[in-house]
Each structure stands twice: as C-alpha cells, then as structure tokens.
Amino acid sequence: MFKKSIAAVTLSFLMILSLANGAFAEELLVVSEVPYYEIEEGMSEETQAAIKDINSVNAKIEAEIVKTQEKATELHEKYLNNLASEEDEAKQAELTANYEEEIAQLIKALQKKAEEITLEGIERATASGIVADIVLVEEDFADKTAKIDPIVVVSW
C-alpha cells in the first residue's frame, strides 16, 4: 500500500512539473552554454568516471540541441517560403498557426528528451558520489528561444 501511494505521489508530482508553465524552471540557473568539466589531478577514478559520464550526457544533450536547431531552421525556411507565396490572409494565418504548433512540438520533444537524459545522468552521478544539479541553457531555434536542461556539477 505504501509503495502505491509513493508511486502515485511521484507520478502526480511529475505530471504537475510537465504541465507547469515554467514557474519552477525560473528558479534554475541559466548559463550561456552547455557545461563541460575538465578531469583534474587528485580526483579519484570513480569521480573521473562520473565527470566523464556527465560530459557525455551534456554532449548528448548538445547534439540533440543541434539536431533540433537544424530541423527548426528548415521548418522556419519552409514556413517563410510558403507564407511569401500565399496571398490569402486566412491561409497565411493557418500557415502561421501550423508553424507555431510544429515548432512548439519540436522544442517540447527536445526538452522532454533532454530532461530524461539529464535525470538519468544525475542519478548515475549521485550514485558515484557527485552532487549534480540541473541548469538551463538558453538556445535559439529559428525564430524561437527555449531553455534546455543539461547537468552542472555542484561538488564531489
């Protein structure tokens, strides 16, 4: 019974976070680029492995960002070309609405995937004795800006 209630509370919390309007995200640190950490002398092998894993996680997130930026640019160019060739205002409004929905879905899919990758990485880092947290990186996707969440090392 206790396990079911914990699962229900956890699921409810995750649903609230996923449906929230970003109010929780505003409290997170925003950085200019995806963090990368150097391996320092004196670090234990376990810490070095954990830092390498965090760098790998952040590199995966960065690769996903780049892929999404390329898709967003293509989508935006296609939208602008279609918009320029359309003279009917109603159809222009429809094109705009479709574009806004598609790019929002593209960004939301990236944010979800990055969040999954980040949470798995933080879990592994924590198991290795590293204190890690989420930061936000503000990225441009064609004519939109979104915040994506890689990992930042707090301490080891």
Coordinates of N, CA and C in Angstrom, one line a residue:
M1 N 0.8 -1.2 0.0 CA 0.0 0.0 0.0 C 0.9 1.3 0.0
F2 N 1.9 1.3 0.8 CA 2.8 2.4 0.9 C 3.5 2.7 -0.4
K3 N 3.9 1.6 -1.1 CA 4.6 1.7 -2.3 C 3.7 2.4 -3.4
K4 N 2.4 2.0 -3.4 CA 1.5 2.5 -4.3 C 1.3 4.0 -4.1
S5 N 1.2 4.4 -2.8 CA 1.0 5.8 -2.6 C 2.2 6.6 -2.9
I6 N 3.4 6.1 -2.7 CA 4.6 6.8 -3.1 C 4.6 7.0 -4.6
A7 N 4.3 5.9 -5.3 CA 4.3 5.9 -6.8 C 3.2 6.9 -7.3
A8 N 2.1 7.0 -6.6 CA 1.0 7.9 -7.0 C 1.5 9.4 -6.8
V9 N 2.1 9.6 -5.7 CA 2.6 11.0 -5.4 C 3.7 11.4 -6.3
T10 N 4.6 10.5 -6.6 CA 5.7 10.8 -7.5 C 5.1 11.1 -8.9
L11 N 4.2 10.2 -9.4 CA 3.6 10.4 -10.7 C 2.9 11.7 -10.7
S12 N 2.1 12.1 -9.7 CA 1.4 13.4 -9.6 C 2.4 14.5 -9.7
F13 N 3.5 14.4 -9.0 CA 4.5 15.5 -9.0 C 5.1 15.7 -10.4
L14 N 5.4 14.5 -11.0 CA 5.9 14.6 -12.4 C 4.9 15.2 -13.4
M15 N 3.7 14.9 -13.2 CA 2.6 15.4 -14.1 C 2.5 16.9 -13.9
I16 N 2.6 17.4 -12.6 CA 2.5 18.8 -12.3 C 3.7 19.5 -13.0
L17 N 4.9 19.0 -12.8 CA 6.0 19.6 -13.4 C 6.0 19.6 -14.9
S18 N 5.5 18.6 -15.5 CA 5.4 18.6 -17.0 C 4.3 19.5 -17.6
L19 N 3.3 19.7 -16.8 CA 2.2 20.6 -17.2 C 2.4 22.0 -16.8
A20 N 3.4 22.3 -15.9 CA 3.6 23.6 -15.4 C 4.0 24.6 -16.5
N21 N 3.8 25.8 -16.2 CA 4.2 26.8 -17.3 C 5.6 27.3 -17.2
G22 N 6.4 26.6 -16.5 CA 7.8 27.0 -16.4 C 8.2 27.8 -15.1
A23 N 7.2 27.9 -14.2 CA 7.5 28.7 -13.0 C 8.6 28.1 -12.2
F24 N 8.7 26.7 -12.2 CA 9.7 26.1 -11.4 C 11.1 26.3 -12.1
A25 N 11.1 26.3 -13.4 CA 12.3 26.5 -14.2 C 12.9 27.8 -14.0
E26 N 12.1 28.8 -13.6 CA 12.7 30.2 -13.5 C 13.7 30.2 -12.3
E27 N 13.6 29.3 -11.4 CA 14.4 29.3 -10.2 C 15.8 28.6 -10.5
L28 N 15.9 28.0 -11.7 CA 17.2 27.3 -12.0 C 18.1 28.3 -12.6
L29 N 19.4 28.0 -12.5 CA 20.5 28.9 -13.0 C 20.4 28.8 -14.6
V30 N 20.6 29.9 -15.2 CA 20.6 29.9 -16.7 C 22.1 30.2 -17.1
V31 N 22.7 29.3 -17.9 CA 24.0 29.5 -18.3 C 24.1 29.8 -19.8
S32 N 25.2 30.3 -20.3 CA 25.3 30.6 -21.8 C 25.6 29.4 -22.7
E33 N 26.2 28.4 -22.1 CA 26.5 27.2 -22.9 C 26.4 26.0 -22.1
V34 N 26.3 24.8 -22.8 CA 26.3 23.5 -22.1 C 27.6 23.3 -21.4
P35 N 27.6 23.0 -20.1 CA 28.8 22.9 -19.3 C 29.7 21.7 -19.7
Y36 N 31.0 21.9 -19.6 CA 32.0 20.8 -19.8 C 32.9 20.9 -18.7
Y37 N 33.3 19.7 -18.1 CA 34.2 19.7 -17.0 C 35.5 19.0 -17.3
E38 N 36.6 19.6 -16.9 CA 37.9 19.0 -17.0 C 38.2 18.0 -15.9
I39 N 38.9 17.0 -16.3 CA 39.4 16.0 -15.3 C 40.6 16.6 -14.6
E40 N 40.6 16.6 -13.3 CA 41.7 17.3 -12.6 C 42.5 16.2 -11.9
E41 N 43.8 16.5 -11.7 CA 44.6 15.6 -10.9 C 44.1 15.5 -9.5
G42 N 44.2 14.4 -8.9 CA 43.8 14.2 -7.5 C 42.4 13.7 -7.4
M43 N 41.6 13.7 -8.5 CA 40.3 13.1 -8.5 C 40.4 11.6 -8.4
S44 N 39.5 11.0 -7.7 CA 39.5 9.5 -7.6 C 39.1 9.0 -9.0
E45 N 39.4 7.7 -9.2 CA 39.0 7.1 -10.5 C 37.5 7.1 -10.7
E46 N 36.8 6.9 -9.6 CA 35.3 6.9 -9.6 C 34.8 8.3 -10.0
T47 N 35.4 9.4 -9.4 CA 35.0 10.7 -9.7 C 35.3 11.1 -11.1
Q48 N 36.5 10.7 -11.6 CA 36.9 10.9 -13.0 C 35.8 10.2 -14.0
A49 N 35.5 9.0 -13.6 CA 34.5 8.3 -14.5 C 33.2 9.0 -14.5
A50 N 32.8 9.5 -13.3 CA 31.5 10.2 -13.2 C 31.5 11.5 -13.9
I51 N 32.6 12.3 -13.9 CA 32.8 13.5 -14.6 C 32.7 13.2 -16.1
K52 N 33.4 12.2 -16.6 CA 33.3 11.8 -18.0 C 31.9 11.5 -18.4
D53 N 31.2 10.8 -17.5 CA 29.8 10.5 -17.8 C 28.9 11.7 -17.9
I54 N 29.2 12.7 -17.0 CA 28.4 13.9 -17.1 C 28.7 14.7 -18.3
N55 N 30.0 14.7 -18.7 CA 30.4 15.3 -20.0 C 29.7 14.6 -21.2
S56 N 29.6 13.3 -21.1 CA 29.0 12.5 -22.2 C 27.5 12.9 -22.2
V57 N 26.9 12.9 -21.1 CA 25.4 13.3 -21.0 C 25.2 14.7 -21.6
N58 N 26.0 15.6 -21.2 CA 25.9 17.0 -21.7 C 26.2 17.1 -23.2
A59 N 27.1 16.2 -23.7 CA 27.4 16.2 -25.2 C 26.2 15.6 -25.9
K60 N 25.6 14.6 -25.4 CA 24.4 14.1 -26.0 C 23.3 15.1 -26.1
I61 N 23.1 15.9 -25.0 CA 22.1 16.9 -25.0 C 22.4 18.0 -26.0
E62 N 23.7 18.4 -26.1 CA 24.2 19.4 -27.1 C 23.9 18.9 -28.5
A63 N 24.2 17.6 -28.7 CA 23.9 17.0 -30.1 C 22.4 17.1 -30.4
E64 N 21.6 16.8 -29.4 CA 20.1 16.9 -29.7 C 19.7 18.3 -29.9
I65 N 20.3 19.2 -29.2 CA 20.0 20.7 -29.5 C 20.4 21.0 -30.9
V66 N 21.5 20.7 -31.3 CA 22.0 21.0 -32.7 C 21.0 20.4 -33.7
K67 N 20.6 19.1 -33.5 CA 19.7 18.5 -34.5 C 18.4 19.2 -34.5
T68 N 17.9 19.6 -33.4 CA 16.6 20.3 -33.3 C 16.7 21.7 -33.9
Q69 N 17.9 22.4 -33.7 CA 18.1 23.7 -34.3 C 18.0 23.6 -35.8
E70 N 18.7 22.5 -36.4 CA 18.7 22.3 -37.8 C 17.3 22.1 -38.3
K71 N 16.5 21.2 -37.6 CA 15.1 20.9 -38.0 C 14.3 22.2 -37.9
A72 N 14.5 23.0 -36.9 CA 13.7 24.2 -36.7 C 14.0 25.2 -37.8
T73 N 15.3 25.3 -38.2 CA 15.7 26.2 -39.3 C 15.0 25.8 -40.6
E74 N 15.0 24.5 -40.9 CA 14.4 24.0 -42.1 C 12.9 24.3 -42.1
L75 N 12.3 24.0 -40.9 CA 10.8 24.3 -40.7 C 10.5 25.8 -40.9
H76 N 11.4 26.6 -40.4 CA 11.1 28.1 -40.5 C 11.3 28.5 -41.9
E77 N 12.3 28.1 -42.6 CA 12.5 28.4 -44.0 C 11.3 28.0 -44.9
K78 N 10.9 26.8 -44.7 CA 9.7 26.3 -45.4 C 8.5 27.1 -45.1
Y79 N 8.3 27.5 -43.9 CA 7.2 28.3 -43.5 C 7.3 29.7 -44.2
L80 N 8.4 30.3 -44.1 CA 8.6 31.6 -44.8 C 8.3 31.6 -46.3
N81 N 8.8 30.5 -46.9 CA 8.6 30.4 -48.4 C 7.1 30.2 -48.7
N82 N 6.4 29.4 -47.9 CA 5.0 29.1 -48.1 C 4.2 30.4 -47.8
L83 N 4.6 31.1 -46.8 CA 4.0 32.4 -46.4 C 4.1 33.4 -47.5
A84 N 5.3 33.5 -48.1 CA 5.6 34.5 -49.1 C 4.8 34.2 -50.4
S85 N 4.5 32.9 -50.7 CA 3.8 32.6 -51.9 C 2.3 32.6 -51.7
E86 N 1.8 32.8 -50.5 CA 0.4 32.8 -50.2 C -0.1 34.2 -50.0
E87 N -1.2 34.6 -50.8 CA -1.7 35.9 -50.7 C -3.0 36.0 -49.8
D88 N -3.7 34.9 -49.6 CA -4.9 34.9 -48.9 C -4.5 35.0 -47.4
E89 N -5.1 36.0 -46.7 CA -4.8 36.2 -45.3 C -5.2 35.0 -44.4
A90 N -6.3 34.4 -44.7 CA -6.8 33.3 -43.9 C -5.8 32.1 -44.0
K91 N -5.3 31.9 -45.2 CA -4.4 30.8 -45.4 C -3.0 31.1 -44.8
Q92 N -2.7 32.4 -44.8 CA -1.4 32.8 -44.1 C -1.6 32.6 -42.6
A93 N -2.7 32.9 -42.1 CA -2.9 32.7 -40.6 C -2.9 31.2 -40.3
E94 N -3.4 30.4 -41.2 CA -3.4 28.9 -41.0 C -2.0 28.4 -41.1
L95 N -1.2 28.9 -42.0 CA 0.2 28.6 -42.1 C 1.0 28.9 -40.9
T96 N 0.7 30.1 -40.4 CA 1.4 30.6 -39.1 C 1.0 29.7 -37.9
A97 N -0.3 29.4 -37.8 CA -0.7 28.6 -36.7 C -0.1 27.2 -36.8
N98 N -0.1 26.6 -38.0 CA 0.6 25.3 -38.1 C 2.1 25.4 -37.8
Y99 N 2.7 26.4 -38.3 CA 4.2 26.6 -38.0 C 4.4 26.7 -36.5
E100 N 3.6 27.5 -35.8 CA 3.8 27.7 -34.4 C 3.6 26.4 -33.6
E101 N 2.6 25.6 -34.0 CA 2.3 24.4 -33.4 C 3.5 23.4 -33.6
E102 N 3.9 23.3 -34.9 CA 5.0 22.4 -35.2 C 6.3 22.7 -34.5
I103 N 6.7 24.0 -34.5 CA 7.9 24.3 -33.8 C 7.8 24.1 -32.3
A104 N 6.7 24.4 -31.7 CA 6.4 24.2 -30.3 C 6.6 22.7 -30.0
Q105 N 6.0 21.9 -30.8 CA 6.1 20.4 -30.6 C 7.6 19.9 -30.7
L106 N 8.3 20.5 -31.7 CA 9.7 20.2 -31.9 C 10.5 20.5 -30.6
I107 N 10.3 21.7 -30.1 CA 11.0 22.2 -28.9 C 10.6 21.4 -27.7
K108 N 9.3 21.1 -27.6 CA 8.8 20.3 -26.4 C 9.4 18.9 -26.4
A109 N 9.5 18.3 -27.6 CA 10.1 17.0 -27.7 C 11.6 17.0 -27.3
L110 N 12.3 18.0 -27.7 CA 13.7 18.2 -27.3 C 13.8 18.3 -25.8
Q111 N 13.0 19.2 -25.2 CA 13.0 19.4 -23.8 C 12.7 18.2 -23.0
K112 N 11.8 17.4 -23.5 CA 11.4 16.1 -22.8 C 12.6 15.1 -22.9
K113 N 13.2 15.0 -24.1 CA 14.3 14.1 -24.2 C 15.5 14.5 -23.4
A114 N 15.8 15.8 -23.4 CA 16.9 16.4 -22.6 C 16.7 16.1 -21.1
E115 N 15.5 16.3 -20.7 CA 15.1 16.1 -19.3 C 15.4 14.6 -18.9
E116 N 14.9 13.7 -19.8 CA 15.1 12.3 -19.5 C 16.6 11.9 -19.4
I117 N 17.4 12.4 -20.4 CA 18.8 12.2 -20.4 C 19.5 12.8 -19.1
T118 N 19.1 14.0 -18.8 CA 19.6 14.7 -17.6 C 19.3 13.9 -16.3
L119 N 18.1 13.5 -16.1 CA 17.7 12.9 -14.9 C 18.5 11.5 -14.8
E120 N 18.6 10.8 -15.9 CA 19.4 9.6 -15.8 C 20.9 9.9 -15.5
G121 N 21.4 10.9 -16.0 CA 22.8 11.3 -15.8 C 23.0 11.7 -14.3
I122 N 22.0 12.5 -13.8 CA 22.1 12.9 -12.4 C 22.0 11.7 -11.5
E123 N 21.2 10.8 -11.8 CA 21.1 9.6 -11.0 C 22.4 8.8 -10.9
R124 N 23.1 8.7 -12.1 CA 24.4 8.0 -12.1 C 25.4 8.8 -11.4
A125 N 25.4 10.1 -11.5 CA 26.4 10.9 -10.8 C 26.2 10.8 -9.3
T126 N 25.0 10.9 -8.9 CA 24.7 10.8 -7.5 C 25.2 9.5 -6.9
A127 N 24.9 8.4 -7.7 CA 25.4 7.1 -7.2 C 26.9 7.0 -7.1
S128 N 27.6 7.9 -7.9 CA 29.1 7.9 -7.9 C 29.6 8.9 -6.8
G129 N 28.7 9.5 -6.1 CA 29.1 10.4 -5.0 C 29.3 11.9 -5.5
I130 N 28.9 12.2 -6.7 CA 28.9 13.6 -7.2 C 27.6 14.3 -6.9
V131 N 27.6 15.5 -6.5 CA 26.4 16.3 -6.3 C 26.2 17.0 -7.6
A132 N 25.2 16.7 -8.3 CA 24.9 17.4 -9.6 C 23.5 18.0 -9.6
D133 N 23.3 19.0 -10.4 CA 22.1 19.6 -10.5 C 21.8 20.0 -11.9
I134 N 20.6 20.5 -12.2 CA 20.2 20.9 -13.5 C 20.4 22.4 -13.6
V135 N 20.9 22.8 -14.8 CA 20.9 24.2 -15.2 C 20.2 24.4 -16.5
L136 N 19.9 25.6 -16.8 CA 19.2 25.8 -18.1 C 20.2 26.5 -19.0
V137 N 20.1 26.1 -20.3 CA 20.9 26.8 -21.4 C 19.8 27.4 -22.3
E138 N 19.9 28.7 -22.5 CA 19.0 29.3 -23.5 C 19.5 29.1 -24.9
E139 N 18.7 28.5 -25.7 CA 19.1 28.2 -27.1 C 18.1 28.8 -28.1
D140 N 18.5 29.2 -29.3 CA 17.7 29.7 -30.3 C 17.3 28.5 -31.3
F141 N 16.0 28.5 -31.6 CA 15.5 27.5 -32.6 C 14.7 28.3 -33.6
A142 N 15.4 28.7 -34.7 CA 14.9 29.5 -35.8 C 14.5 30.8 -35.1
D143 N 13.2 31.2 -35.1 CA 12.7 32.4 -34.5 C 12.2 32.3 -33.1
K144 N 12.5 31.2 -32.4 CA 12.1 30.9 -31.1 C 13.3 30.7 -30.2
T145 N 13.1 31.0 -28.9 CA 14.1 30.7 -27.9 C 13.5 29.8 -26.8
A146 N 14.3 28.8 -26.4 CA 13.9 27.9 -25.4 C 15.0 27.6 -24.4
K147 N 14.6 27.1 -23.3 CA 15.6 26.7 -22.3 C 15.7 25.2 -22.2
I148 N 16.9 24.6 -22.3 CA 17.2 23.2 -22.2 C 18.0 22.9 -21.0
D149 N 17.9 21.7 -20.4 CA 18.4 21.5 -19.1 C 19.6 20.4 -19.1
P150 N 20.8 20.8 -19.2 CA 21.9 19.9 -19.0 C 22.3 19.8 -17.5
I151 N 23.4 19.1 -17.2 CA 23.8 18.9 -15.9 C 25.0 19.8 -15.5
V152 N 24.9 20.3 -14.3 CA 26.1 21.0 -13.7 C 26.6 20.3 -12.5
V153 N 27.9 20.2 -12.3 CA 28.4 19.6 -11.2 C 28.5 20.6 -10.0
V154 N 27.9 20.3 -8.9 CA 27.9 21.2 -7.7 C 29.2 20.9 -6.9
S155 N 29.4 19.6 -6.6 CA 30.6 19.2 -5.8 C 30.8 17.7 -6.0
W156 N 32.0 17.3 -5.5 CA 32.4 15.9 -5.5 C 33.2 15.6 -4.3

